[in-house]
């Protein structure tokens, strides 16, 4: 699951307000000055004091929001480094993000190339952790309580029953999970009942039920190829969007939802997803190139939808990330956003294009 997405906004204010500039992280400014909020304001004086105020401040931003840093006094024999260069254009610790992504990808590859059913265990662990993260954020910032025991137990049942019983097993476990949530919340009384049940049912559907479709890719004899086609398609979509967004992203795609997601980035996602789909579906699954093109387009659409949906959820809750478990990425939920809806579409299309072996 080693995906890196440029399209994610740097932060979300607790009020849900958007940054002033969709292309760069917004920095609070003092009225009429254009100076960053964290930069001390020095009253103007004459003479030496005025000169000091011009040279003793670093990291000022211009009124247009561009990162134009002033010079910083440097020790003898060294060069002053502009403050703006310290920030990654990706808005995150990029080396850490790449390192974590490579480790996750390596774990998945090893599981698939040794005992492929270990991949179902990886899915089950990721879904359980993501459920804890999601429920924790809802409890802290929205006073909403997910029925944890039913959702956790039912979620694991959805994933593991999808192995031998397919859709029937996953859907049966989901229905029983919803019933258990209704009963579990009864002792809490009527106050907030609908709110808590709605959150519990959403958590059960969005995380383990969607994740069960990824688990259903594994059992066929060509299951390794199906899983790799799914994962490579999502990673290629995210990577293509990241590169195109960094190099030429200028036109916001959904400024009120995700200010850093651009149409140029979406175009890069389409190129990456279509190329990956055509190659993987034809080489790994003996499908046709045209099927791979359709698959790639569908994965890009669902991966983008997943990004936007989680962006809306985080803006509604007023949080930047769902967790802090993965350095440079946020939480597990922040890595599952594009994978979960794409797993459903991958299973549907691959089942239609490539006969089950």
mmCIF file of C-alpha atoms in Angstrom:
data_model
loop_
_atom_site.group_PDB
_atom_site.id
_atom_site.type_symbol
_atom_site.label_atom_id
_atom_site.label_comp_id
_atom_site.label_asym_id
_atom_site.label_seq_id
_atom_site.Cartn_x
_atom_site.Cartn_y
_atom_site.Cartn_z
ATOM 1 C CA UNK A 1 0.000 0.000 0.000
ATOM 2 C CA UNK A 2 2.900 2.276 -0.736
ATOM 3 C CA UNK A 3 1.084 5.189 -2.194
ATOM 4 C CA UNK A 4 2.021 8.831 -1.983
ATOM 5 C CA UNK A 5 -0.563 11.465 -2.804
ATOM 6 C CA UNK A 6 0.232 15.141 -3.457
ATOM 7 C CA UNK A 7 -3.411 15.870 -3.579
ATOM 8 C CA UNK A 8 -4.038 15.863 0.213
ATOM 9 C CA UNK A 9 -4.436 19.278 1.896
ATOM 10 C CA UNK A 10 -1.746 20.288 4.417
ATOM 11 C CA UNK A 11 -4.177 20.962 7.251
ATOM 12 C CA UNK A 12 -7.819 21.351 8.128
ATOM 13 C CA UNK A 13 -8.898 24.098 10.456
ATOM 14 C CA UNK A 14 -11.182 23.109 13.309
ATOM 15 C CA UNK A 15 -13.788 25.398 11.748
ATOM 16 C CA UNK A 16 -13.567 23.681 8.372
ATOM 17 C CA UNK A 17 -12.376 26.910 6.683
ATOM 18 C CA UNK A 18 -10.224 26.590 3.617
ATOM 19 C CA UNK A 19 -6.713 28.011 3.332
ATOM 20 C CA UNK A 20 -6.544 31.367 1.605
ATOM 21 C CA UNK A 21 -4.392 30.006 -1.220
ATOM 22 C CA UNK A 22 -5.324 26.630 -2.685
ATOM 23 C CA UNK A 23 -1.803 26.057 -3.946
ATOM 24 C CA UNK A 24 0.188 26.713 -0.766
ATOM 25 C CA UNK A 25 -0.404 26.097 2.939
ATOM 26 C CA UNK A 26 -2.207 29.047 4.438
ATOM 27 C CA UNK A 27 -0.345 30.912 7.191
ATOM 28 C CA UNK A 28 -2.206 33.296 9.536
ATOM 29 C CA UNK A 29 -1.120 36.898 8.945
ATOM 30 C CA UNK A 30 -1.295 40.111 10.907
ATOM 31 C CA UNK A 31 -3.760 42.511 9.317
ATOM 32 C CA UNK A 32 -2.139 44.756 6.757
ATOM 33 C CA UNK A 33 1.384 43.435 7.167
ATOM 34 C CA UNK A 34 1.677 40.191 5.192
ATOM 35 C CA UNK A 35 3.898 38.805 7.946
ATOM 36 C CA UNK A 36 3.511 35.247 9.175
ATOM 37 C CA UNK A 37 1.650 34.946 12.447
ATOM 38 C CA UNK A 38 4.515 33.208 14.126
ATOM 39 C CA UNK A 39 6.959 36.023 13.231
ATOM 40 C CA UNK A 40 7.215 38.659 15.986
ATOM 41 C CA UNK A 41 6.104 42.154 14.995
ATOM 42 C CA UNK A 42 8.830 44.718 15.695
ATOM 43 C CA UNK A 43 7.655 48.331 15.881
ATOM 44 C CA UNK A 44 9.381 50.558 13.369
ATOM 45 C CA UNK A 45 11.971 52.903 14.840
ATOM 46 C CA UNK A 46 14.605 55.090 13.358
ATOM 47 C CA UNK A 47 18.291 54.451 12.984
ATOM 48 C CA UNK A 48 19.923 51.250 14.164
ATOM 49 C CA UNK A 49 16.692 49.831 15.575
ATOM 50 C CA UNK A 50 15.115 50.064 12.126
ATOM 51 C CA UNK A 51 18.038 48.250 10.537
ATOM 52 C CA UNK A 52 17.794 45.530 13.150
ATOM 53 C CA UNK A 53 14.099 44.984 12.387
ATOM 54 C CA UNK A 54 14.944 44.494 8.704
ATOM 55 C CA UNK A 55 17.654 41.874 9.197
ATOM 56 C CA UNK A 56 16.795 40.096 12.445
ATOM 57 C CA UNK A 57 13.586 38.374 11.266
ATOM 58 C CA UNK A 58 13.471 35.109 9.277
ATOM 59 C CA UNK A 59 10.697 33.177 7.637
ATOM 60 C CA UNK A 60 8.460 36.154 6.648
ATOM 61 C CA UNK A 61 5.896 35.404 3.939
ATOM 62 C CA UNK A 62 4.900 37.972 1.326
ATOM 63 C CA UNK A 63 1.328 39.351 1.215
ATOM 64 C CA UNK A 64 0.599 37.106 -1.776
ATOM 65 C CA UNK A 65 1.325 34.030 0.314
ATOM 66 C CA UNK A 66 4.591 33.098 -1.400
ATOM 67 C CA UNK A 67 7.380 31.605 0.669
ATOM 68 C CA UNK A 68 9.975 34.338 0.244
ATOM 69 C CA UNK A 69 12.198 34.144 3.310
ATOM 70 C CA UNK A 70 14.420 36.991 4.487
ATOM 71 C CA UNK A 71 18.064 36.409 5.202
ATOM 72 C CA UNK A 72 19.050 34.758 8.468
ATOM 73 C CA UNK A 73 22.280 35.750 10.213
ATOM 74 C CA UNK A 74 24.770 32.946 9.683
ATOM 75 C CA UNK A 75 27.839 31.933 11.594
ATOM 76 C CA UNK A 76 31.200 32.982 10.085
ATOM 77 C CA UNK A 77 32.152 30.775 7.165
ATOM 78 C CA UNK A 78 28.629 29.499 6.556
ATOM 79 C CA UNK A 79 25.843 30.529 4.223
ATOM 80 C CA UNK A 80 22.451 31.751 5.280
ATOM 81 C CA UNK A 81 19.756 29.249 4.330
ATOM 82 C CA UNK A 82 16.329 30.603 3.314
ATOM 83 C CA UNK A 83 13.676 29.417 5.753
ATOM 84 C CA UNK A 84 11.262 28.533 2.962
ATOM 85 C CA UNK A 85 13.516 25.797 1.615
ATOM 86 C CA UNK A 86 13.076 23.763 4.778
ATOM 87 C CA UNK A 87 9.449 22.953 3.959
ATOM 88 C CA UNK A 88 8.653 20.170 1.527
ATOM 89 C CA UNK A 89 6.295 21.109 -1.263
ATOM 90 C CA UNK A 90 4.495 17.856 -0.469
ATOM 91 C CA UNK A 91 3.531 19.311 2.924
ATOM 92 C CA UNK A 92 4.851 16.258 4.756
ATOM 93 C CA UNK A 93 8.025 14.443 5.733
ATOM 94 C CA UNK A 94 8.622 12.981 2.282
ATOM 95 C CA UNK A 95 11.584 10.692 3.139
ATOM 96 C CA UNK A 96 9.607 9.202 6.030
ATOM 97 C CA UNK A 97 6.531 8.778 3.818
ATOM 98 C CA UNK A 98 8.551 6.984 1.134
ATOM 99 C CA UNK A 99 10.297 4.781 3.691
ATOM 100 C CA UNK A 100 7.064 3.720 5.360
ATOM 101 C CA UNK A 101 5.466 3.107 1.979
ATOM 102 C CA UNK A 102 8.327 0.875 0.875
ATOM 103 C CA UNK A 103 8.139 -1.151 4.099
ATOM 104 C CA UNK A 104 4.392 -1.668 3.703
ATOM 105 C CA UNK A 105 4.843 -2.629 0.069
ATOM 106 C CA UNK A 106 7.599 -5.097 0.947
ATOM 107 C CA UNK A 107 5.403 -6.776 3.568
ATOM 108 C CA UNK A 108 2.606 -7.179 1.040
ATOM 109 C CA UNK A 109 4.903 -8.562 -1.673
ATOM 110 C CA UNK A 110 6.460 -11.073 0.734
ATOM 111 C CA UNK A 111 3.034 -12.285 1.880
ATOM 112 C CA UNK A 112 1.796 -12.691 -1.688
ATOM 113 C CA UNK A 113 4.900 -14.495 -2.930
ATOM 114 C CA UNK A 114 5.108 -16.896 0.018
ATOM 115 C CA UNK A 115 1.663 -17.779 1.392
ATOM 116 C CA UNK A 116 -0.768 -15.503 -0.403
ATOM 117 C CA UNK A 117 -3.498 -15.972 2.199
ATOM 118 C CA UNK A 118 -1.288 -14.020 4.634
ATOM 119 C CA UNK A 119 -2.452 -10.975 2.712
ATOM 120 C CA UNK A 120 -5.927 -11.498 4.192
ATOM 121 C CA UNK A 121 -4.317 -11.244 7.637
ATOM 122 C CA UNK A 122 -2.695 -7.943 6.644
ATOM 123 C CA UNK A 123 -6.094 -6.650 5.533
ATOM 124 C CA UNK A 124 -7.701 -7.775 8.790
ATOM 125 C CA UNK A 125 -5.063 -6.015 10.918
ATOM 126 C CA UNK A 126 -5.254 -2.798 8.874
ATOM 127 C CA UNK A 127 -9.055 -2.738 9.120
ATOM 128 C CA UNK A 128 -8.983 -3.295 12.898
ATOM 129 C CA UNK A 129 -6.468 -0.471 13.435
ATOM 130 C CA UNK A 130 -8.380 1.826 11.073
ATOM 131 C CA UNK A 131 -11.589 1.136 13.014
ATOM 132 C CA UNK A 132 -9.887 2.114 16.285
ATOM 133 C CA UNK A 133 -8.590 5.336 14.687
ATOM 134 C CA UNK A 134 -11.945 6.288 13.210
ATOM 135 C CA UNK A 135 -13.889 5.535 16.386
ATOM 136 C CA UNK A 136 -11.339 7.411 18.495
ATOM 137 C CA UNK A 137 -11.584 10.581 16.401
ATOM 138 C CA UNK A 138 -15.393 10.488 16.464
ATOM 139 C CA UNK A 139 -15.384 10.094 20.247
ATOM 140 C CA UNK A 140 -12.869 12.912 20.854
ATOM 141 C CA UNK A 141 -14.138 15.606 18.530
ATOM 142 C CA UNK A 142 -17.804 14.766 17.894
ATOM 143 C CA UNK A 143 -18.906 12.990 21.083
ATOM 144 C CA UNK A 144 -20.064 10.105 18.887
ATOM 145 C CA UNK A 145 -19.575 6.548 20.121
ATOM 146 C CA UNK A 146 -19.154 3.688 17.683
ATOM 147 C CA UNK A 147 -20.288 0.280 18.971
ATOM 148 C CA UNK A 148 -16.703 -0.954 19.103
ATOM 149 C CA UNK A 149 -17.143 -4.599 20.055
ATOM 150 C CA UNK A 150 -19.800 -5.389 17.409
ATOM 151 C CA UNK A 151 -17.950 -3.450 14.704
ATOM 152 C CA UNK A 152 -14.562 -4.990 15.493
ATOM 153 C CA UNK A 153 -15.820 -8.572 15.831
ATOM 154 C CA UNK A 154 -18.239 -8.242 12.934
ATOM 155 C CA UNK A 155 -15.568 -6.606 10.805
ATOM 156 C CA UNK A 156 -13.189 -9.497 11.281
ATOM 157 C CA UNK A 157 -16.019 -11.901 10.461
ATOM 158 C CA UNK A 158 -16.706 -10.056 7.193
ATOM 159 C CA UNK A 159 -13.092 -10.325 6.090
ATOM 160 C CA UNK A 160 -12.427 -13.927 7.088
ATOM 161 C CA UNK A 161 -15.810 -15.266 5.912
ATOM 162 C CA UNK A 162 -15.159 -13.674 2.527
ATOM 163 C CA UNK A 163 -12.328 -16.200 2.088
ATOM 164 C CA UNK A 164 -14.382 -19.398 1.878
ATOM 165 C CA UNK A 165 -17.882 -17.987 1.251
ATOM 166 C CA UNK A 166 -17.276 -14.902 -0.908
ATOM 167 C CA UNK A 167 -19.935 -12.184 -1.094
ATOM 168 C CA UNK A 168 -22.507 -14.226 0.791
ATOM 169 C CA UNK A 169 -20.231 -14.619 3.793
ATOM 170 C CA UNK A 170 -19.235 -10.931 3.888
ATOM 171 C CA UNK A 171 -22.784 -9.608 3.449
ATOM 172 C CA UNK A 172 -24.231 -12.024 6.019
ATOM 173 C CA UNK A 173 -21.606 -10.907 8.563
ATOM 174 C CA UNK A 174 -22.374 -7.256 7.763
ATOM 175 C CA UNK A 175 -26.119 -7.663 8.360
ATOM 176 C CA UNK A 176 -25.481 -9.443 11.659
ATOM 177 C CA UNK A 177 -23.053 -6.669 12.650
ATOM 178 C CA UNK A 178 -25.727 -4.016 12.056
ATOM 179 C CA UNK A 179 -28.195 -5.951 14.211
ATOM 180 C CA UNK A 180 -25.590 -6.311 16.956
ATOM 181 C CA UNK A 181 -24.927 -2.542 16.866
ATOM 182 C CA UNK A 182 -28.651 -1.815 17.285
ATOM 183 C CA UNK A 183 -28.801 -4.045 20.347
ATOM 184 C CA UNK A 184 -25.450 -2.934 21.798
ATOM 185 C CA UNK A 185 -26.500 0.708 21.949
ATOM 186 C CA UNK A 186 -29.921 0.104 23.572
ATOM 187 C CA UNK A 187 -28.747 0.413 27.222
ATOM 188 C CA UNK A 188 -27.383 3.901 26.465
ATOM 189 C CA UNK A 189 -30.856 5.371 26.106
ATOM 190 C CA UNK A 190 -32.412 7.520 23.412
ATOM 191 C CA UNK A 191 -30.072 10.504 23.592
ATOM 192 C CA UNK A 192 -27.693 10.297 20.617
ATOM 193 C CA UNK A 193 -28.959 6.826 19.659
ATOM 194 C CA UNK A 194 -29.468 7.567 15.960
ATOM 195 C CA UNK A 195 -26.166 9.478 15.778
ATOM 196 C CA UNK A 196 -24.175 6.620 17.333
ATOM 197 C CA UNK A 197 -25.902 3.889 15.313
ATOM 198 C CA UNK A 198 -25.372 5.803 12.058
ATOM 199 C CA UNK A 199 -21.660 6.150 12.811
ATOM 200 C CA UNK A 200 -21.403 2.462 13.733
ATOM 201 C CA UNK A 201 -23.119 1.267 10.540
ATOM 202 C CA UNK A 202 -20.998 3.630 8.428
ATOM 203 C CA UNK A 203 -17.810 2.360 10.076
ATOM 204 C CA UNK A 204 -18.843 -1.265 9.477
ATOM 205 C CA UNK A 205 -19.605 -0.630 5.806
ATOM 206 C CA UNK A 206 -16.766 1.734 4.899
ATOM 207 C CA UNK A 207 -13.979 -0.264 6.531
ATOM 208 C CA UNK A 208 -14.483 -4.043 6.886
ATOM 209 C CA UNK A 209 -17.185 -4.538 4.238
ATOM 210 C CA UNK A 210 -15.160 -2.708 1.585
ATOM 211 C CA UNK A 211 -12.018 -4.426 2.830
ATOM 212 C CA UNK A 212 -13.688 -7.825 2.381
ATOM 213 C CA UNK A 213 -13.686 -7.244 -1.388
ATOM 214 C CA UNK A 214 -9.895 -6.985 -1.288
ATOM 215 C CA UNK A 215 -9.824 -10.284 0.601
ATOM 216 C CA UNK A 216 -12.010 -11.871 -2.102
ATOM 217 C CA UNK A 217 -9.296 -11.165 -4.685
ATOM 218 C CA UNK A 218 -6.959 -13.659 -2.986
ATOM 219 C CA UNK A 219 -8.602 -17.151 -3.138
ATOM 220 C CA UNK A 220 -8.633 -17.774 -6.947
ATOM 221 C CA UNK A 221 -5.633 -19.609 -8.393
ATOM 222 C CA UNK A 222 -4.505 -16.344 -10.016
ATOM 223 C CA UNK A 223 -5.179 -14.419 -6.802
ATOM 224 C CA UNK A 224 -1.662 -12.983 -6.609
ATOM 225 C CA UNK A 225 -2.107 -11.398 -10.036
ATOM 226 C CA UNK A 226 -5.506 -10.010 -9.074
ATOM 227 C CA UNK A 227 -4.199 -8.431 -5.872
ATOM 228 C CA UNK A 228 -1.161 -6.953 -7.630
ATOM 229 C CA UNK A 229 -3.330 -5.559 -10.432
ATOM 230 C CA UNK A 230 -5.534 -3.860 -7.834
ATOM 231 C CA UNK A 231 -2.661 -2.465 -5.737
ATOM 232 C CA UNK A 232 -0.471 -1.372 -8.659
ATOM 233 C CA UNK A 233 -3.438 0.437 -10.203
ATOM 234 C CA UNK A 234 -4.095 2.452 -7.028
ATOM 235 C CA UNK A 235 -0.413 3.198 -6.425
ATOM 236 C CA UNK A 236 0.091 4.277 -10.066
ATOM 237 C CA UNK A 237 -2.949 6.547 -9.830
ATOM 238 C CA UNK A 238 -1.734 8.202 -6.629
ATOM 239 C CA UNK A 239 1.868 8.497 -7.814
ATOM 240 C CA UNK A 240 0.893 9.919 -11.220
ATOM 241 C CA UNK A 241 -1.359 12.458 -9.535
ATOM 242 C CA UNK A 242 1.355 13.424 -7.058
ATOM 243 C CA UNK A 243 4.008 14.000 -9.732
ATOM 244 C CA UNK A 244 1.708 15.928 -12.066
ATOM 245 C CA UNK A 245 0.348 17.988 -9.166
ATOM 246 C CA UNK A 246 3.815 18.958 -7.929
ATOM 247 C CA UNK A 247 5.162 19.803 -11.380
ATOM 248 C CA UNK A 248 2.199 21.613 -12.904
ATOM 249 C CA UNK A 249 -0.812 21.689 -10.595
ATOM 250 C CA UNK A 250 -2.523 25.075 -11.072
ATOM 251 C CA UNK A 251 -6.259 24.545 -11.439
ATOM 252 C CA UNK A 252 -8.031 23.298 -8.276
ATOM 253 C CA UNK A 253 -10.319 20.366 -8.894
ATOM 254 C CA UNK A 254 -12.392 20.616 -5.711
ATOM 255 C CA UNK A 255 -11.219 23.733 -3.822
ATOM 256 C CA UNK A 256 -13.934 23.544 -1.166
ATOM 257 C CA UNK A 257 -13.044 19.925 -0.350
ATOM 258 C CA UNK A 258 -9.347 19.394 -1.091
ATOM 259 C CA UNK A 259 -7.559 22.627 -2.099
ATOM 260 C CA UNK A 260 -4.413 20.841 -3.284
ATOM 261 C CA UNK A 261 -6.172 18.436 -5.631
ATOM 262 C CA UNK A 262 -5.818 19.820 -9.156
ATOM 263 C CA UNK A 263 -7.051 18.889 -12.604
ATOM 264 C CA UNK A 264 -3.435 18.543 -13.708
ATOM 265 C CA UNK A 265 -2.907 16.037 -10.925
ATOM 266 C CA UNK A 266 -6.053 14.177 -11.973
ATOM 267 C CA UNK A 267 -4.673 13.997 -15.499
ATOM 268 C CA UNK A 268 -1.462 12.500 -14.135
ATOM 269 C CA UNK A 269 -3.531 9.953 -12.206
ATOM 270 C CA UNK A 270 -5.353 8.974 -15.391
ATOM 271 C CA UNK A 271 -2.095 8.440 -17.262
ATOM 272 C CA UNK A 272 -0.585 6.386 -14.450
ATOM 273 C CA UNK A 273 -3.734 4.349 -13.819
ATOM 274 C CA UNK A 274 -4.408 3.552 -17.481
ATOM 275 C CA UNK A 275 -0.820 2.510 -18.193
ATOM 276 C CA UNK A 276 -0.712 0.356 -15.060
ATOM 277 C CA UNK A 277 -4.086 -1.224 -15.816
ATOM 278 C CA UNK A 278 -3.207 -2.062 -19.415
ATOM 279 C CA UNK A 279 0.111 -3.646 -18.417
ATOM 280 C CA UNK A 280 -0.959 -5.569 -15.333
ATOM 281 C CA UNK A 281 -4.233 -6.916 -16.652
ATOM 282 C CA UNK A 282 -2.639 -8.131 -19.888
ATOM 283 C CA UNK A 283 0.625 -9.438 -18.414
ATOM 284 C CA UNK A 284 -0.491 -10.784 -15.032
ATOM 285 C CA UNK A 285 -4.005 -11.992 -15.840
ATOM 286 C CA UNK A 286 -3.902 -12.652 -19.614
ATOM 287 C CA UNK A 287 -6.625 -10.085 -20.179
ATOM 288 C CA UNK A 288 -6.984 -7.651 -23.077
ATOM 289 C CA UNK A 289 -5.357 -4.234 -23.200
ATOM 290 C CA UNK A 290 -8.734 -2.516 -23.688
ATOM 291 C CA UNK A 291 -9.953 -4.190 -20.511
ATOM 292 C CA UNK A 292 -6.901 -2.846 -18.704
ATOM 293 C CA UNK A 293 -7.659 0.670 -19.962
ATOM 294 C CA UNK A 294 -11.229 0.481 -18.615
ATOM 295 C CA UNK A 295 -9.932 -0.957 -15.365
ATOM 296 C CA UNK A 296 -7.357 1.840 -15.024
ATOM 297 C CA UNK A 297 -9.919 4.595 -15.587
ATOM 298 C CA UNK A 298 -12.297 3.023 -13.067
ATOM 299 C CA UNK A 299 -9.555 2.727 -10.437
ATOM 300 C CA UNK A 300 -8.551 6.373 -10.894
ATOM 301 C CA UNK A 301 -12.162 7.477 -10.428
ATOM 302 C CA UNK A 302 -12.720 5.400 -7.296
ATOM 303 C CA UNK A 303 -9.320 6.270 -5.799
ATOM 304 C CA UNK A 304 -10.040 9.983 -6.350
ATOM 305 C CA UNK A 305 -13.504 9.550 -4.857
ATOM 306 C CA UNK A 306 -11.980 7.872 -1.808
ATOM 307 C CA UNK A 307 -9.544 10.765 -1.327
ATOM 308 C CA UNK A 308 -12.327 13.340 -1.573
ATOM 309 C CA UNK A 309 -14.649 11.451 0.772
ATOM 310 C CA UNK A 310 -12.016 11.209 3.506
ATOM 311 C CA UNK A 311 -11.106 14.868 2.985
ATOM 312 C CA UNK A 312 -14.740 15.779 3.616
ATOM 313 C CA UNK A 313 -14.870 13.566 6.700
ATOM 314 C CA UNK A 314 -11.720 15.159 8.136
ATOM 315 C CA UNK A 315 -12.952 18.681 7.370
ATOM 316 C CA UNK A 316 -16.264 17.905 9.014
ATOM 317 C CA UNK A 317 -14.433 16.646 12.109
ATOM 318 C CA UNK A 318 -11.811 19.414 12.020
ATOM 319 C CA UNK A 319 -8.758 17.133 11.992
ATOM 320 C CA UNK A 320 -5.726 16.932 9.740
ATOM 321 C CA UNK A 321 -5.133 13.173 9.961
ATOM 322 C CA UNK A 322 -7.047 10.236 11.412
ATOM 323 C CA UNK A 323 -3.993 9.033 13.330
ATOM 324 C CA UNK A 324 -0.224 9.253 13.783
ATOM 325 C CA UNK A 325 0.828 5.618 13.457
ATOM 326 C CA UNK A 326 2.634 5.967 10.107
ATOM 327 C CA UNK A 327 5.311 8.719 9.928
ATOM 328 C CA UNK A 328 4.783 10.922 6.894
ATOM 329 C CA UNK A 329 1.375 9.373 6.199
ATOM 330 C CA UNK A 330 -0.796 9.969 9.262
ATOM 331 C CA UNK A 331 -2.848 6.973 10.334
ATOM 332 C CA UNK A 332 -3.900 3.709 8.733
ATOM 333 C CA UNK A 333 -7.193 5.323 7.742
ATOM 334 C CA UNK A 334 -5.249 7.963 5.807
ATOM 335 C CA UNK A 335 -3.693 5.178 3.711
ATOM 336 C CA UNK A 336 -6.904 3.231 3.182
ATOM 337 C CA UNK A 337 -8.936 6.111 1.736
ATOM 338 C CA UNK A 338 -8.278 5.364 -1.941
ATOM 339 C CA UNK A 339 -7.831 1.598 -1.482
ATOM 340 C CA UNK A 340 -11.198 0.750 0.087
ATOM 341 C CA UNK A 341 -13.594 1.885 -2.685
ATOM 342 C CA UNK A 342 -11.092 0.719 -5.309
ATOM 343 C CA UNK A 343 -11.150 -2.805 -3.818
ATOM 344 C CA UNK A 344 -14.882 -3.066 -4.541
ATOM 345 C CA UNK A 345 -14.524 -1.918 -8.149
ATOM 346 C CA UNK A 346 -11.434 -4.089 -8.684
ATOM 347 C CA UNK A 347 -13.272 -7.226 -7.590
ATOM 348 C CA UNK A 348 -16.296 -6.422 -9.763
ATOM 349 C CA UNK A 349 -14.312 -5.640 -12.933
ATOM 350 C CA UNK A 350 -11.733 -8.398 -12.589
ATOM 351 C CA UNK A 351 -14.503 -10.943 -11.973
ATOM 352 C CA UNK A 352 -16.166 -9.758 -15.199
ATOM 353 C CA UNK A 353 -13.020 -9.502 -17.343
ATOM 354 C CA UNK A 354 -11.062 -12.541 -16.159
ATOM 355 C CA UNK A 355 -12.867 -15.844 -15.460
ATOM 356 C CA UNK A 356 -12.222 -17.139 -11.958
ATOM 357 C CA UNK A 357 -9.570 -19.854 -11.921
#
